[in-house]
Short mmCIF file of C-alpha atoms and ligand atoms in Angstrom, two decimals:
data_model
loop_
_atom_site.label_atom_id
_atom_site.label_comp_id
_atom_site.label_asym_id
_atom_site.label_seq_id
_atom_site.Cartn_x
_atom_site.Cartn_y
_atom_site.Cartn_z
CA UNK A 1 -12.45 0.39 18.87
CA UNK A 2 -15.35 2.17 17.47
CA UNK A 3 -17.94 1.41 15.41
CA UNK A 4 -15.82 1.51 11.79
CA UNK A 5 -14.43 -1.47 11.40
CA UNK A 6 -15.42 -3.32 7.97
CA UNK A 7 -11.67 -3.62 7.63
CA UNK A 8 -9.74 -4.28 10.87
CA UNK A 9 -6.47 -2.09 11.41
CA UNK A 10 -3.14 -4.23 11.29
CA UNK A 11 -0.67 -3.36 14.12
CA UNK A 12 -2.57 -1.38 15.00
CA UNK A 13 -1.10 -0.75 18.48
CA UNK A 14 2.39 -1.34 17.30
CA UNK A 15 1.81 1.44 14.83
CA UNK A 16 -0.09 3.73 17.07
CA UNK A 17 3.24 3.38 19.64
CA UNK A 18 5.56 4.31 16.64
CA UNK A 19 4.31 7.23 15.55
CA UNK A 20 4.96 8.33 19.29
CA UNK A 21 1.98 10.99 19.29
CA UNK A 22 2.06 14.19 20.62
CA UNK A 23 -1.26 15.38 21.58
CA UNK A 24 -0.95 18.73 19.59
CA UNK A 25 1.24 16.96 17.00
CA UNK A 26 0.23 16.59 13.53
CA UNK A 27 0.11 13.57 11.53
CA UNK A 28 -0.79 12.34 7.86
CA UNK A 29 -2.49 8.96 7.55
CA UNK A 30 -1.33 8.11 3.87
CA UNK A 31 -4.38 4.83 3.72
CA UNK A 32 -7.31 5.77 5.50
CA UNK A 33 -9.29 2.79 4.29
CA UNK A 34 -11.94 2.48 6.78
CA UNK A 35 -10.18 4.52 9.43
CA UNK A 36 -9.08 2.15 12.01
CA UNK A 37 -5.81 3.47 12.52
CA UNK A 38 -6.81 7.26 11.57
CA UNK A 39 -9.73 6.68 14.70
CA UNK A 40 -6.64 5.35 17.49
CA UNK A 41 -4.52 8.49 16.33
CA UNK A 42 -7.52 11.21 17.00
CA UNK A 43 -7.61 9.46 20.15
CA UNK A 44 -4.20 9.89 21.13
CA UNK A 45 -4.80 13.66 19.84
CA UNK A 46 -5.89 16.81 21.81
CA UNK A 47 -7.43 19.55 20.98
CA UNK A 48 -4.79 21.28 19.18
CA UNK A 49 -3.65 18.22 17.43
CA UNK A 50 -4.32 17.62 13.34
CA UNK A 51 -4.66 14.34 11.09
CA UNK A 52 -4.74 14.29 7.36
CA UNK A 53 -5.63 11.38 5.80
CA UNK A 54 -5.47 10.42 2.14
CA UNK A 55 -6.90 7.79 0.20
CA UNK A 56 -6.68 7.07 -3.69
CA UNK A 57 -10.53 5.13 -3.47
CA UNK A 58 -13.89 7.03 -3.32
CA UNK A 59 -15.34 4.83 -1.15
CA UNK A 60 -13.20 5.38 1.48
CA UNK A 61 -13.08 9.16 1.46
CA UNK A 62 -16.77 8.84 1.89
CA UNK A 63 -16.84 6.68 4.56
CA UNK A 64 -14.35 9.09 5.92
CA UNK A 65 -16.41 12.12 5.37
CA UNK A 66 -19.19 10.24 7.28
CA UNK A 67 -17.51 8.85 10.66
CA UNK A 68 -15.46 12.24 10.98
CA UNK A 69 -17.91 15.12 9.42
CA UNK A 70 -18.06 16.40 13.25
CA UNK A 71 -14.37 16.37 13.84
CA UNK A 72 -12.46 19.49 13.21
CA UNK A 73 -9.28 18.09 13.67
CA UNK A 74 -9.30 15.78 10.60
CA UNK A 75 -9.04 16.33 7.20
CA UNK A 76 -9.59 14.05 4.24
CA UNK A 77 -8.18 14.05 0.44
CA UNK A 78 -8.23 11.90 -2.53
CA UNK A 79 -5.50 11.35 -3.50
CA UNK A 80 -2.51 9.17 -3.83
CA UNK A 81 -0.36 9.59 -1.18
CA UNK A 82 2.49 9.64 -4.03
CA UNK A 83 1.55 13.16 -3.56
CA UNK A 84 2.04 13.86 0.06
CA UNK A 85 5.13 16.75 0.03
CA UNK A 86 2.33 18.36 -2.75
CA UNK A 87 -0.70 17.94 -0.32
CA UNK A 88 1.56 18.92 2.16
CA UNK A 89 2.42 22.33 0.48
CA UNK A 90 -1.12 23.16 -0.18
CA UNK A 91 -2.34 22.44 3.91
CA UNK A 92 1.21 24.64 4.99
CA UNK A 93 2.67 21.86 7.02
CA UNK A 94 5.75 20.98 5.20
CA UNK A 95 8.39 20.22 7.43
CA UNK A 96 6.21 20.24 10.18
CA UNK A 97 4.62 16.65 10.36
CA UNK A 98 4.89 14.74 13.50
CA UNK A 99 4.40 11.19 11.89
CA UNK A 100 3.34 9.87 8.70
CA UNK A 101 1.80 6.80 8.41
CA UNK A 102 1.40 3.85 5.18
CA UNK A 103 -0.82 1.23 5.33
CA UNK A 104 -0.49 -0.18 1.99
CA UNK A 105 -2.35 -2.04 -0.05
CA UNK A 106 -5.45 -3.13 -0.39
CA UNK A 107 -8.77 -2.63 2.36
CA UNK A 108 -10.64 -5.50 3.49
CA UNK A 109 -14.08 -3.38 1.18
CA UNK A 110 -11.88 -3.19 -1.63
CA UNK A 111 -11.29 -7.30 -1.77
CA UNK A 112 -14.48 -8.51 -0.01
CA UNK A 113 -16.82 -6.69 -2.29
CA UNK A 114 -17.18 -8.04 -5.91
CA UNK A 115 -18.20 -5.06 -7.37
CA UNK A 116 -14.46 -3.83 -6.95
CA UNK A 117 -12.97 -6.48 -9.35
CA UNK A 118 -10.17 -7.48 -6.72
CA UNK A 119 -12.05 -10.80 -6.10
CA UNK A 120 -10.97 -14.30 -7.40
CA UNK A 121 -13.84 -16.03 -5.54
CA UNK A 122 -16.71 -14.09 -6.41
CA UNK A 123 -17.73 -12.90 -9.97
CA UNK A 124 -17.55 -9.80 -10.48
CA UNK A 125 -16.54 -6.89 -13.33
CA UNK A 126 -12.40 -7.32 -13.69
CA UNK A 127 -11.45 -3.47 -12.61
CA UNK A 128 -9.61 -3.68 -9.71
CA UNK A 129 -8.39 0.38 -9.39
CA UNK A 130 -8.59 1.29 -6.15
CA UNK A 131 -9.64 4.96 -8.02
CA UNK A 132 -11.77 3.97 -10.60
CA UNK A 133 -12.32 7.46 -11.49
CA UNK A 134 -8.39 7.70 -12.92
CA UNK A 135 -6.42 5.21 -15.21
CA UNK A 136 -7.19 1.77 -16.87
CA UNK A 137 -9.07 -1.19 -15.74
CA UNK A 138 -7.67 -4.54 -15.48
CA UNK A 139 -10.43 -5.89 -18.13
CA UNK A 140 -9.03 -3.05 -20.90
CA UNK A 141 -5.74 -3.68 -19.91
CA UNK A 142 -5.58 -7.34 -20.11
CA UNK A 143 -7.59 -6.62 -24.12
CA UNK A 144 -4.37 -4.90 -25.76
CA UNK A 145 -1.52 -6.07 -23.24
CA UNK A 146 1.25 -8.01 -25.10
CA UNK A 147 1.63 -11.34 -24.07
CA UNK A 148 5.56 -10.63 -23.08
CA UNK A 149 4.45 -7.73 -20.86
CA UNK A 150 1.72 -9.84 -19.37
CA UNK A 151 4.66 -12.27 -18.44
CA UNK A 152 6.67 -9.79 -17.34
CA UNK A 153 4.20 -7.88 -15.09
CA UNK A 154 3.33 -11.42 -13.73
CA UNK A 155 6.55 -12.61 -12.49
CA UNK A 156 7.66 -9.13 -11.30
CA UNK A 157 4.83 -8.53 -9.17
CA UNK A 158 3.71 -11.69 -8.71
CA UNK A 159 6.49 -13.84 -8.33
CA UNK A 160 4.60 -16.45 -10.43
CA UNK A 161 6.99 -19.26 -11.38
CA UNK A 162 4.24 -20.41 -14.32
CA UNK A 163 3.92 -16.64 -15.66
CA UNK A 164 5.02 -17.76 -19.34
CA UNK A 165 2.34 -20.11 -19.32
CA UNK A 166 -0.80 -18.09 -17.62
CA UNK A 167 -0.06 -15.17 -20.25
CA UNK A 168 -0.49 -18.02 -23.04
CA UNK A 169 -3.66 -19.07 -21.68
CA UNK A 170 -4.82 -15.82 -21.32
CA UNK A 171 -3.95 -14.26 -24.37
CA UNK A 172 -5.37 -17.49 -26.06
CA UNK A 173 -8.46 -16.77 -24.30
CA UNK A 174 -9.19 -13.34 -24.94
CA UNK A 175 -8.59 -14.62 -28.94
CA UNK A 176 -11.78 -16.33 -28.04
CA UNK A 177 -13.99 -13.81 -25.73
CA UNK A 178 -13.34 -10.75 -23.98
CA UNK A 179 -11.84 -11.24 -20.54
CA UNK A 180 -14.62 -8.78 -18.60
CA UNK A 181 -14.98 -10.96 -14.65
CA UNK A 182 -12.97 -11.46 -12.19
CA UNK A 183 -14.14 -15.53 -11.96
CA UNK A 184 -13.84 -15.80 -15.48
CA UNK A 185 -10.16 -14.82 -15.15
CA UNK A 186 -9.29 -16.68 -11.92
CA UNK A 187 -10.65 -20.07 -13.87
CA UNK A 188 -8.40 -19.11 -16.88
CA UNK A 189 -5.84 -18.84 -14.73
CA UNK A 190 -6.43 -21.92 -12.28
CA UNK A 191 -6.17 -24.02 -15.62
CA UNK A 192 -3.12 -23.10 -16.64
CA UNK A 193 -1.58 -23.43 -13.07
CA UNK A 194 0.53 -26.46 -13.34
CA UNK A 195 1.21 -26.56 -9.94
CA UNK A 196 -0.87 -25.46 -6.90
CA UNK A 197 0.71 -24.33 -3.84
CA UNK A 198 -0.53 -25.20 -0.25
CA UNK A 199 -3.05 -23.00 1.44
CA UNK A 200 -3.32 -20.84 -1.69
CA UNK A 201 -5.42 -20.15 -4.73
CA UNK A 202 -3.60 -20.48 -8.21
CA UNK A 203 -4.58 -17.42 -9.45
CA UNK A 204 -3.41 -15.32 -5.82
CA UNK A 205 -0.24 -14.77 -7.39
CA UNK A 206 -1.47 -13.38 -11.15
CA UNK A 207 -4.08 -11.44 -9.11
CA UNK A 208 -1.91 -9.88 -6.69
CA UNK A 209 0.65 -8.93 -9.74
CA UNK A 210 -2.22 -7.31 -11.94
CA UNK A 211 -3.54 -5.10 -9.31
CA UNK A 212 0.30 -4.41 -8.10
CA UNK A 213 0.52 -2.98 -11.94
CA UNK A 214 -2.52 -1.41 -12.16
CA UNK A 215 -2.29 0.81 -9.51
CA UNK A 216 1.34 1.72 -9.93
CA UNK A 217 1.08 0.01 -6.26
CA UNK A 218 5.30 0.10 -5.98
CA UNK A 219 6.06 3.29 -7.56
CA UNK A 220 3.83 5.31 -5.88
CA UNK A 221 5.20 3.65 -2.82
CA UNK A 222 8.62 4.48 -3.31
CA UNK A 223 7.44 8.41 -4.43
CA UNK A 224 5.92 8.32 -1.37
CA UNK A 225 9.10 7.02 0.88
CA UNK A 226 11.27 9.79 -1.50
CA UNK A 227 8.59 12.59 -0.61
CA UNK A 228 7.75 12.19 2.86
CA UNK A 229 11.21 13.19 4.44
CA UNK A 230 10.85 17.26 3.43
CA UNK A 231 7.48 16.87 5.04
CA UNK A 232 8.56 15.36 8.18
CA UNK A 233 9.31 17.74 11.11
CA UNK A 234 12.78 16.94 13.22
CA UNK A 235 12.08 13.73 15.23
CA UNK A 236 9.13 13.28 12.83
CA UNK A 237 8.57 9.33 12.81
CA UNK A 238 7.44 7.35 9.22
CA UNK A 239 5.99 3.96 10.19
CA UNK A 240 5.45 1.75 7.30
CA UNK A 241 3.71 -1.16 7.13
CA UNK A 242 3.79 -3.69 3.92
CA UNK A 243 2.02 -6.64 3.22
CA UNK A 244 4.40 -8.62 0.98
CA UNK A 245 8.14 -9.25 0.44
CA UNK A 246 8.10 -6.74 -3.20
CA UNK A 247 6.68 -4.02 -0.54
CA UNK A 248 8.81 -4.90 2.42
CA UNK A 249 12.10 -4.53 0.11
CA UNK A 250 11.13 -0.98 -1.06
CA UNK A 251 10.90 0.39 2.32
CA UNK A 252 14.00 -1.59 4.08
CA UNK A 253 16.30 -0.34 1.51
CA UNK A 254 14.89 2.67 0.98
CA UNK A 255 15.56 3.52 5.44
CA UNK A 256 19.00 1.99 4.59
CA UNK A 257 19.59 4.62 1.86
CA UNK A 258 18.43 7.33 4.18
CA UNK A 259 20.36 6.16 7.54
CA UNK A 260 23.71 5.91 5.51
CA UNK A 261 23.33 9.25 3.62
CA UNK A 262 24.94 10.30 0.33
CA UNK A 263 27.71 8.59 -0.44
CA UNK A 264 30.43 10.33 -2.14
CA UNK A 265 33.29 9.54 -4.27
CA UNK A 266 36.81 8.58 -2.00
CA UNK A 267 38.74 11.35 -1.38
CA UNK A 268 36.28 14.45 -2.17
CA UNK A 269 36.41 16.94 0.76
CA UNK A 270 32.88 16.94 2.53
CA UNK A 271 31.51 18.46 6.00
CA UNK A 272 30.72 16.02 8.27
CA UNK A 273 26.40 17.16 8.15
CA UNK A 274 26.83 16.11 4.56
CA UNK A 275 27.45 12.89 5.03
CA UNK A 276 24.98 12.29 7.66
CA UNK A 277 21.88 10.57 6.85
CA UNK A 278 18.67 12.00 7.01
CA UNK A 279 16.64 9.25 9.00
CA UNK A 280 17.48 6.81 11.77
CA UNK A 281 15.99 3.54 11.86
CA UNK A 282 14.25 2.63 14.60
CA UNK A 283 14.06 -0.67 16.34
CA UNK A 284 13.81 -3.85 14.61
CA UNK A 285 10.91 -4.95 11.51
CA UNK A 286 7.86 -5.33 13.34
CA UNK A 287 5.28 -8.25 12.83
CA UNK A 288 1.95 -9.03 14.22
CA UNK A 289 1.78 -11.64 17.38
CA UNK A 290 0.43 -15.26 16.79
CA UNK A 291 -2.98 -13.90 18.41
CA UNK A 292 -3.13 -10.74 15.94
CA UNK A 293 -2.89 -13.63 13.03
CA UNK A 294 -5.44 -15.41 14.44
CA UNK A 295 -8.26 -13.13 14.95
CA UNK A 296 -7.25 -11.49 11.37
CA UNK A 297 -5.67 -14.01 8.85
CA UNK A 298 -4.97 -10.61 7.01
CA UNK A 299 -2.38 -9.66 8.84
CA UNK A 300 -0.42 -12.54 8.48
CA UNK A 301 2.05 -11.22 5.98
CA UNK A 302 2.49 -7.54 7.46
CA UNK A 303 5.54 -6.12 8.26
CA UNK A 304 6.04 -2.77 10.23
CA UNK A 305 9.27 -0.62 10.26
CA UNK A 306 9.95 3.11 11.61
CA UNK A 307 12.22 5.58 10.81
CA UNK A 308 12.71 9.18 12.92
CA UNK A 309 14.22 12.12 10.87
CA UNK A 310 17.02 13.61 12.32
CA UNK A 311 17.37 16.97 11.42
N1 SAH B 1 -5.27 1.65 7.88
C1 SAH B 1 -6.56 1.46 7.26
C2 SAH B 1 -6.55 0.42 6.16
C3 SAH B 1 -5.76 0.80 4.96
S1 SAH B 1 -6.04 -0.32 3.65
C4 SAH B 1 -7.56 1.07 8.32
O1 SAH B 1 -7.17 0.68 9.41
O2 SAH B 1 -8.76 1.14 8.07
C5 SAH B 1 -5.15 0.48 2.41
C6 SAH B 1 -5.83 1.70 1.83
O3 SAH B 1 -4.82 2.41 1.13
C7 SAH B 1 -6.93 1.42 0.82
O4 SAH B 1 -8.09 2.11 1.17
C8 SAH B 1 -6.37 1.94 -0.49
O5 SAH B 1 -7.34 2.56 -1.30
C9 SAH B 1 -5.36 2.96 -0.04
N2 SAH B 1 -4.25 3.17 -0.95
C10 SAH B 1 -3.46 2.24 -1.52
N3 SAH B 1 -2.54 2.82 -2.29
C11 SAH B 1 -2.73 4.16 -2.20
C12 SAH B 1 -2.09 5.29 -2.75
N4 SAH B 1 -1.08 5.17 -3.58
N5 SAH B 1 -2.54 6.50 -2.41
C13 SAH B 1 -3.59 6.64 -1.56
N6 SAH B 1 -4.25 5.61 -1.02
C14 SAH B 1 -3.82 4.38 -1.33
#
């Protein structure tokens, strides 16, 4: 590995051997985060292969911009890879993509540094976009949101068991004073957990659920699933990788959907190609070895599945 890595790639070779690259293949990179997974592909490439990689966060199309500058193969856009049949359009490579890749979530920068708002160990301002250039911070949101939502949003994306009773507390609280740092929420939080699990910080659940909502982390997932098959070319691959169960369920059923095709009402009269599917799965869910876990506790939840589209 090279010199990039403030955020070390998950799966990475189990990825790398999923995508099945073709030297003069192209590829998109949906997360480049730091890169780690963009740098094995450009190795795998020749010449006359291509990689575009998006990111929604600043940072990391600058730290893009910098490692790669030199390397005419690779492109970068901001963007969110909700977008990828449009990006697609614009570089002229619809249906001709060799192998997409997502690496959701969040980078290793985007958590680790306080300034981001992600944190619930370090003080910092509560933002917590990974574009902090579009939409609503977690501080403004958390000012108007109605207490109902707030449970809602907490229990859907969180699966917090006490959500009812961390809204309270924090809607009581912001009565009180604006709800502007990260450790100021996390300690809200913490006292209104009732009940701490093992190995875990009470507010990992309320955090992980906020920043799920804030940056439409699901939808855009699923838009991106939905808008990646016109893109694909014929034996293009999608490897997916997710980093919790609310993730992992989007993209299972979302391959099932495609592998079983449209389904049609009993009896209507359809040709056999219209009843095909338009992906096959491939292999089994994939998930990082014991040693993997150990060298990066990050990786602990992931999950990697592939798809190939048939035709
Ligand atoms: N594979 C990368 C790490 C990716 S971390 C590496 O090895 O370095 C996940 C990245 O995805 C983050 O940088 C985050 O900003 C980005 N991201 C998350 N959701 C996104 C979306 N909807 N559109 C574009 N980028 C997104």
């Amino acid at each position: 590995m090279g010199s990039l890595q403030t955020h070390k790639p998950v799966l990475l070779n189990e990825a790398i051997d999923a995508l099945n690259i073709k030297p003069d293949g192209i590829y998109i990179d949906c997360t480049y985060g730091r890169g780690g997974h963009s740098e094995a592909i450009l190795e795998k490439l020749g010449p006359a292969g291509k990689l575009i990689a998006i990111d929604k966060d600043p940072e990391a199309i600058k730290a893009a911009e910098e490692t790669f500058k030199e390397d005419k193969r690779f492109t970068i856009v901001h963007d969110s890879y909700a977008h990828v049949d449009k990006l697609a359009e614009v570089k002229n490579v619809i249906g001709k993509v060799d192998g997409i890749l997502i690496d959701s979530g969040v980078s290793s920068p985007q958590l680790d540094e306080a300034q981001r708002g992600f944190s619930f160990l370090q003080s910092g301002p509560l933002d917590m976009r990974m574009d902090p250039t579009q939409g609503e911070s977690a501080a403004s949101w958390i000012e108007h949101v109605k207490e109902e939502e707030l449970v809602t949003v907490l229990k859907t994306y969180g699966e917090e068991r006490f959500a009812k009773r961390i809204a309270n507390f924090i809607v009581k609280a912001r009565d009180d004073a604006p709800i502007t740092d990260t450790k100021q929420l996390a300690e809200i939080i913490t006292k209104a957990n009732p009940k701490w699990e093992r190995h875990k910080h009470p507010a990992t659940r309320s955090f992980q659920a906020i920043r799920i909502f804030i940056n439409s982390e699901l939808d855009d997932l699923q838009a991106c699933l939905e808008n990646s098959i016109d893109v694909l070319a014929k034996n293009g691959r999608l490897a997916v990788i997710s980093f919790h169960s609310l993730e992992d369920r989007i993209v299972k059923q979302f391959i099932r959907k495609e592998v079983r095709g449209k389904v049609f009402p009993v009896g209507l009269p359809v040709k056999a190609d219209e009843m095909q599917g338009r992906l096959r799965s491939v292999g089994k869910a994939i998930k990082p070895s014991e040693e993997e876990i150990a060298h990066n506790p990050r990786a602990r939840s992931a999950v990697l599945r592939v798809a190939e589209k048939l035709s």
